[in-house]
Amino acid sequence: MSKRILITGAGRRLGKVLAEHYLAQGWQVVAHYNSANELVAHPALTCLQANLADSEDIRQLALKLPALGNFAAVIHNASCFVPDAAASDLIAHHEMHQRVHVLAPAMITEALSSVWNPAASMVCISDIYADIPNQRFSAYCAAKAGLQNFALSMAQRLAGRVRVNVIQPGPIQFLPEHDEAYRKKVLSQSLIGEELGYGAIVRACDYLLQAEAVTGSVMRVDGGRFVANRYDQTFTS
Ligand SMILES: NC(=O)c1ccc[n+]([C@@H]2O[C@H](COP(=O)([O-])OP(=O)(O)OC[C@H]3O[C@@H](n4cnc5c(N)ncnc54)[C@H](OP(=O)(O)O)[C@@H]3O)[C@@H](O)[C@H]2O)c1
């Protein structure tokens, strides 16, 4: 019987690459998606839609999970990344970020409490900006910091049953709206100086899913951006 993994935000970009990777490795993949699902149908793939900014959608998703069987792994990857300046309603802006990054992982973790496989593993995809202030994205940074702290609390609570770890990516793959000047500036503030690509995060997930001695850890996969000179954060794009 193959192992089952839940990946949130798996309809496109990194989450999709992770879903395809674990399907290719022979896992049963439960892929959560929000607005678009670019995954191709596969006999070992179950897709579940939910807007994780909506508490009722989170509740409905969580209710469906235990019925799918036991889980060996979860990757909390879903994320929204909206600058504060784009928010017309500050309450809605913060609630959206907190629901997607903290409430959804918390409710999913609660829902899976009786269906973990032995020696299961959870990975939360955070950001180096969970540990660095960024006044342009304060709601996002606060929510990623919340996710990270939640993960470490779960490492305590689930000890002996589920190992829980955090990955902090740096600039893994720019968004289409990031222009050339922005890309150059970000990469100039990293030690490796190259876009890392999704493979770097896939390999980090692979490591954490099988690293039987690693729990409650925070792994930076950021090309050295955290320790590079990054004093200039006054980007215009
Ligand atoms: N890309 C980078 O360079 C970078 C850097 C640091 C950290 N990270 C982190 O790495 C992870 C993957 O990065 P990425 O660039 O692939 O992320 P992304 O495209 O920004 O978002 C990941 C997924 O989250 C989903 N999502 C957004 N809002 C949602 C909502 N309200 N409800 C449910 N799902 C929602 C998106 O689906 P929809 O598009 O359908 O809404 C998307 O599939 C994320 O956790 C991100 O924060 C990425």
Short mmCIF file of C-alpha atoms and ligand atoms in Angstrom, two decimals:
data_model
loop_
_atom_site.label_atom_id
_atom_site.label_comp_id
_atom_site.label_asym_id
_atom_site.label_seq_id
_atom_site.Cartn_x
_atom_site.Cartn_y
_atom_site.Cartn_z
CA MET A 1 0.00 0.00 0.00
CA SER A 2 1.56 3.30 -1.04
CA LYS A 3 1.89 6.23 1.34
CA ARG A 4 -0.48 9.20 1.21
CA ILE A 5 0.60 12.86 1.19
CA LEU A 6 -1.50 16.03 1.35
CA ILE A 7 -0.07 19.10 -0.40
CA THR A 8 -1.89 22.41 -0.12
CA GLY A 9 -1.74 25.01 -2.88
CA ALA A 10 -0.92 22.23 -5.34
CA GLY A 11 -2.84 23.54 -8.35
CA ARG A 12 0.16 25.36 -9.81
CA ARG A 13 3.76 26.50 -9.30
CA LEU A 14 5.72 24.82 -6.46
CA GLY A 15 2.76 22.87 -5.07
CA LYS A 16 2.06 21.37 -8.51
CA VAL A 17 5.72 20.40 -8.94
CA LEU A 18 5.64 18.74 -5.51
CA ALA A 19 2.44 16.86 -6.36
CA GLU A 20 3.90 15.60 -9.65
CA HIS A 21 7.13 14.62 -7.90
CA TYR A 22 5.38 12.53 -5.23
CA LEU A 23 3.06 10.93 -7.81
CA ALA A 24 6.19 9.92 -9.75
CA GLN A 25 7.62 8.46 -6.53
CA GLY A 26 4.54 6.22 -6.15
CA TRP A 27 2.69 8.16 -3.43
CA GLN A 28 -1.07 8.65 -3.19
CA VAL A 29 -1.32 12.43 -3.53
CA VAL A 30 -4.15 14.55 -2.14
CA ALA A 31 -3.74 17.90 -3.84
CA HIS A 32 -5.57 20.90 -2.47
CA TYR A 33 -6.04 23.77 -4.91
CA ASN A 34 -7.75 27.14 -4.86
CA SER A 35 -8.60 29.02 -8.06
CA ALA A 36 -6.86 26.89 -10.70
CA ASN A 37 -5.79 23.28 -10.97
CA GLU A 38 -3.17 22.55 -13.65
CA LEU A 39 -2.55 18.96 -12.49
CA VAL A 40 -3.27 16.22 -15.01
CA ALA A 41 -5.59 13.43 -13.81
CA HIS A 42 -3.75 10.42 -12.37
CA PRO A 43 -5.13 7.27 -10.68
CA ALA A 44 -3.22 8.10 -7.47
CA LEU A 45 -4.29 11.75 -7.42
CA THR A 46 -7.25 13.19 -5.48
CA CYS A 47 -7.91 16.92 -5.92
CA LEU A 48 -9.85 18.98 -3.39
CA GLN A 49 -10.79 22.63 -3.92
CA ALA A 50 -10.95 25.13 -1.06
CA ASN A 51 -10.41 28.84 -0.61
CA LEU A 52 -8.30 28.79 2.56
CA ALA A 53 -9.06 32.47 3.16
CA ASP A 54 -12.61 31.34 3.96
CA SER A 55 -13.14 29.64 7.36
CA GLU A 56 -16.09 27.59 6.13
CA ASP A 57 -14.10 26.32 3.15
CA ILE A 58 -11.28 25.32 5.52
CA ARG A 59 -13.81 23.49 7.72
CA GLN A 60 -15.26 21.62 4.74
CA LEU A 61 -11.80 20.63 3.49
CA ALA A 62 -10.79 19.41 6.95
CA LEU A 63 -13.97 17.33 7.23
CA LYS A 64 -13.15 15.49 3.98
CA LEU A 65 -9.59 14.49 4.87
CA PRO A 66 -9.97 11.66 7.44
CA ALA A 67 -12.31 9.77 5.09
CA LEU A 68 -9.48 9.47 2.54
CA GLY A 69 -7.46 7.14 4.80
CA ASN A 70 -4.20 7.45 6.71
CA PHE A 71 -1.61 10.12 5.92
CA ALA A 72 2.18 9.71 6.01
CA ALA A 73 2.96 13.33 5.17
CA VAL A 74 1.57 16.82 4.74
CA ILE A 75 3.18 19.82 3.06
CA HIS A 76 1.56 23.13 3.97
CA ASN A 77 2.49 25.13 0.88
CA ALA A 78 -0.56 27.33 0.15
CA SER A 79 0.23 30.99 0.49
CA CYS A 80 -1.10 34.42 -0.37
CA PHE A 81 1.35 37.29 -0.82
CA VAL A 82 -0.36 40.66 -0.99
CA PRO A 83 1.43 43.96 -0.26
CA ASP A 84 -0.10 46.04 2.52
CA ALA A 85 -0.51 48.94 0.11
CA ALA A 86 -2.95 46.87 -1.95
CA ALA A 87 -5.28 46.31 1.01
CA SER A 88 -8.48 48.35 1.00
CA ASP A 89 -9.64 46.77 4.29
CA LEU A 90 -6.91 46.15 6.88
CA ILE A 91 -8.98 43.62 8.85
CA ALA A 92 -9.77 41.57 5.75
CA HIS A 93 -6.11 41.81 4.65
CA HIS A 94 -4.76 40.39 7.91
CA GLU A 95 -7.55 37.83 8.27
CA MET A 96 -6.86 36.49 4.78
CA HIS A 97 -3.15 36.03 5.47
CA GLN A 98 -3.78 34.48 8.90
CA ARG A 99 -6.43 32.07 7.61
CA VAL A 100 -4.34 30.82 4.70
CA HIS A 101 -1.06 30.51 6.62
CA VAL A 102 -2.10 29.65 10.20
CA LEU A 103 -5.77 28.72 10.58
CA ALA A 104 -5.85 26.31 7.62
CA PRO A 105 -2.74 24.35 8.75
CA ALA A 106 -4.15 24.28 12.30
CA MET A 107 -7.54 22.91 11.23
CA ILE A 108 -5.97 20.40 8.83
CA THR A 109 -3.60 19.21 11.58
CA GLU A 110 -6.55 18.80 13.95
CA ALA A 111 -8.53 16.88 11.30
CA LEU A 112 -5.67 14.45 10.73
CA SER A 113 -5.11 13.74 14.45
CA SER A 114 -6.50 10.19 14.29
CA VAL A 115 -5.26 9.23 10.82
CA TRP A 116 -1.49 9.71 10.92
CA ASN A 117 0.66 6.79 9.80
CA PRO A 118 3.42 5.82 12.24
CA ALA A 119 6.52 8.01 11.74
CA ALA A 120 4.61 10.61 9.74
CA SER A 121 6.06 13.95 8.70
CA MET A 122 4.75 17.50 8.25
CA VAL A 123 6.57 20.27 6.42
CA CYS A 124 5.49 23.92 6.56
CA ILE A 125 6.73 26.18 3.79
CA SER A 126 7.47 29.51 5.41
CA ASP A 127 9.80 32.25 4.15
CA ILE A 128 13.04 33.88 5.28
CA TYR A 129 10.77 36.90 5.85
CA ALA A 130 9.21 35.08 8.82
CA ASP A 131 12.37 36.21 10.62
CA ILE A 132 13.00 39.55 8.88
CA PRO A 133 10.76 42.60 9.03
CA ASN A 134 9.47 43.93 5.72
CA GLN A 135 7.29 46.99 6.06
CA ARG A 136 5.75 46.52 2.61
CA PHE A 137 4.45 43.01 3.39
CA SER A 138 3.81 43.14 7.13
CA ALA A 139 0.63 40.99 7.05
CA TYR A 140 2.37 38.31 4.97
CA CYS A 141 5.49 38.32 7.18
CA ALA A 142 3.41 38.14 10.37
CA ALA A 143 1.38 35.23 8.98
CA LYS A 144 4.48 33.30 7.88
CA ALA A 145 6.00 33.90 11.33
CA GLY A 146 2.75 32.54 12.79
CA LEU A 147 2.95 29.46 10.58
CA GLN A 148 6.52 28.85 11.64
CA ASN A 149 5.76 29.14 15.35
CA PHE A 150 2.67 26.95 14.93
CA ALA A 151 4.84 24.30 13.26
CA LEU A 152 7.28 24.27 16.17
CA SER A 153 4.40 23.93 18.67
CA MET A 154 3.11 20.98 16.63
CA ALA A 155 6.57 19.41 16.72
CA GLN A 156 6.14 19.37 20.50
CA ARG A 157 2.50 18.22 20.54
CA LEU A 158 2.92 15.48 17.95
CA ALA A 159 6.33 14.27 19.12
CA GLY A 160 6.73 10.53 18.65
CA ARG A 161 3.96 10.46 16.04
CA VAL A 162 4.70 13.19 13.49
CA ARG A 163 7.94 15.05 12.84
CA VAL A 164 7.24 18.70 12.02
CA ASN A 165 9.73 20.96 10.26
CA VAL A 166 9.84 24.29 8.46
CA ILE A 167 11.45 25.26 5.15
CA GLN A 168 12.25 28.93 4.61
CA PRO A 169 12.67 29.47 0.87
CA GLY A 170 14.42 32.50 -0.50
CA PRO A 171 13.76 33.59 -4.10
CA ILE A 172 12.90 30.18 -5.59
CA GLN A 173 10.93 31.25 -8.65
CA PHE A 174 9.89 34.79 -9.40
CA LEU A 175 6.27 35.63 -10.08
CA PRO A 176 5.39 36.78 -13.63
CA GLU A 177 4.77 40.32 -12.33
CA HIS A 178 8.36 40.64 -11.03
CA ASP A 179 10.23 42.80 -13.54
CA GLU A 180 13.90 42.53 -14.53
CA ALA A 181 15.03 45.29 -12.14
CA TYR A 182 13.31 43.58 -9.19
CA ARG A 183 14.81 40.19 -10.10
CA LYS A 184 18.33 41.65 -10.40
CA LYS A 185 18.03 43.45 -7.09
CA VAL A 186 16.78 40.39 -5.19
CA LEU A 187 19.47 38.13 -6.66
CA SER A 188 22.16 40.70 -5.91
CA GLN A 189 21.15 40.30 -2.27
CA SER A 190 21.82 36.55 -2.14
CA LEU A 191 25.09 34.65 -1.90
CA ILE A 192 24.39 32.16 -4.69
CA GLY A 193 22.96 34.91 -6.91
CA GLU A 194 20.67 32.65 -8.94
CA GLU A 195 16.99 31.83 -8.89
CA LEU A 196 16.99 28.50 -7.04
CA GLY A 197 14.19 26.76 -8.94
CA TYR A 198 11.50 24.51 -7.50
CA GLY A 199 13.88 21.52 -7.44
CA ALA A 200 15.76 23.03 -4.49
CA ILE A 201 12.58 22.97 -2.38
CA VAL A 202 11.54 19.53 -3.65
CA ARG A 203 14.91 18.13 -2.53
CA ALA A 204 14.55 19.81 0.88
CA CYS A 205 11.06 18.27 1.29
CA ASP A 206 12.42 14.85 0.29
CA TYR A 207 15.13 15.19 2.94
CA LEU A 208 12.74 16.28 5.70
CA LEU A 209 10.17 13.57 4.91
CA GLN A 210 12.74 10.85 5.51
CA ALA A 211 15.07 12.47 8.11
CA GLU A 212 14.05 10.39 11.13
CA ALA A 213 16.18 12.46 13.56
CA VAL A 214 14.96 15.88 12.45
CA THR A 215 11.95 17.57 14.02
CA GLY A 216 11.26 21.11 15.20
CA SER A 217 13.87 22.47 12.83
CA VAL A 218 13.82 25.45 10.50
CA MET A 219 15.77 24.95 7.28
CA ARG A 220 16.70 27.89 5.08
CA VAL A 221 16.80 27.06 1.38
CA ASP A 222 17.45 30.60 0.28
CA GLY A 223 20.72 30.75 -1.66
CA GLY A 224 22.25 32.47 1.35
CA ARG A 225 19.92 35.46 1.15
CA PHE A 226 19.29 35.55 4.89
CA VAL A 227 22.94 36.17 5.65
CA ALA A 228 23.71 38.33 2.61
CA ASN A 229 23.77 42.10 2.77
CA ARG A 230 20.11 43.02 2.43
CA TYR A 231 19.80 46.43 4.02
CA ASP A 232 18.07 48.04 1.05
CA GLN A 233 14.44 46.92 1.20
CA THR A 234 12.95 50.00 -0.41
CA PHE A 235 11.97 48.22 -3.63
CA THR A 236 9.64 50.04 -5.92
CA SER A 237 8.36 46.94 -7.76
N1 LIG B 1 8.27 31.90 -5.06
C1 LIG B 1 9.23 32.27 -4.22
O1 LIG B 1 10.30 32.72 -4.62
C2 LIG B 1 9.03 32.08 -2.72
C3 LIG B 1 9.87 32.76 -1.82
C4 LIG B 1 9.68 32.57 -0.46
C5 LIG B 1 8.68 31.71 0.00
N2 LIG B 1 7.88 31.06 -0.90
C6 LIG B 1 6.85 30.16 -0.40
O2 LIG B 1 6.94 28.93 -1.10
C7 LIG B 1 5.63 28.39 -1.33
C8 LIG B 1 5.41 28.15 -2.82
O3 LIG B 1 5.72 29.33 -3.56
P1 LIG B 1 4.91 29.69 -4.88
O4 LIG B 1 5.61 30.83 -5.50
O5 LIG B 1 4.62 28.45 -5.68
O6 LIG B 1 3.54 30.22 -4.18
P2 LIG B 1 2.26 30.93 -4.79
O7 LIG B 1 2.09 30.61 -6.21
O8 LIG B 1 2.30 32.37 -4.40
O9 LIG B 1 1.09 30.27 -3.91
C9 LIG B 1 1.04 28.89 -3.65
C10 LIG B 1 -0.35 28.37 -3.81
O10 LIG B 1 -1.18 28.92 -2.80
C11 LIG B 1 -2.47 29.02 -3.34
N3 LIG B 1 -3.31 30.00 -2.67
C12 LIG B 1 -3.23 31.36 -2.70
N4 LIG B 1 -4.27 31.90 -2.05
C13 LIG B 1 -5.01 30.87 -1.60
C14 LIG B 1 -6.23 30.77 -0.90
N5 LIG B 1 -6.92 31.86 -0.53
N6 LIG B 1 -6.72 29.54 -0.60
C15 LIG B 1 -6.05 28.45 -0.99
N7 LIG B 1 -4.90 28.45 -1.67
C16 LIG B 1 -4.40 29.66 -1.99
C17 LIG B 1 -2.26 29.41 -4.78
O11 LIG B 1 -3.37 28.97 -5.54
P3 LIG B 1 -4.22 30.03 -6.43
O12 LIG B 1 -3.20 30.72 -7.28
O13 LIG B 1 -5.17 29.19 -7.17
O14 LIG B 1 -4.88 30.97 -5.44
C18 LIG B 1 -0.99 28.69 -5.17
O15 LIG B 1 -1.25 27.48 -5.84
C19 LIG B 1 4.65 29.38 -0.72
O16 LIG B 1 4.33 28.98 0.59
C20 LIG B 1 5.45 30.68 -0.69
O17 LIG B 1 5.01 31.57 0.32
C21 LIG B 1 8.03 31.25 -2.25
#
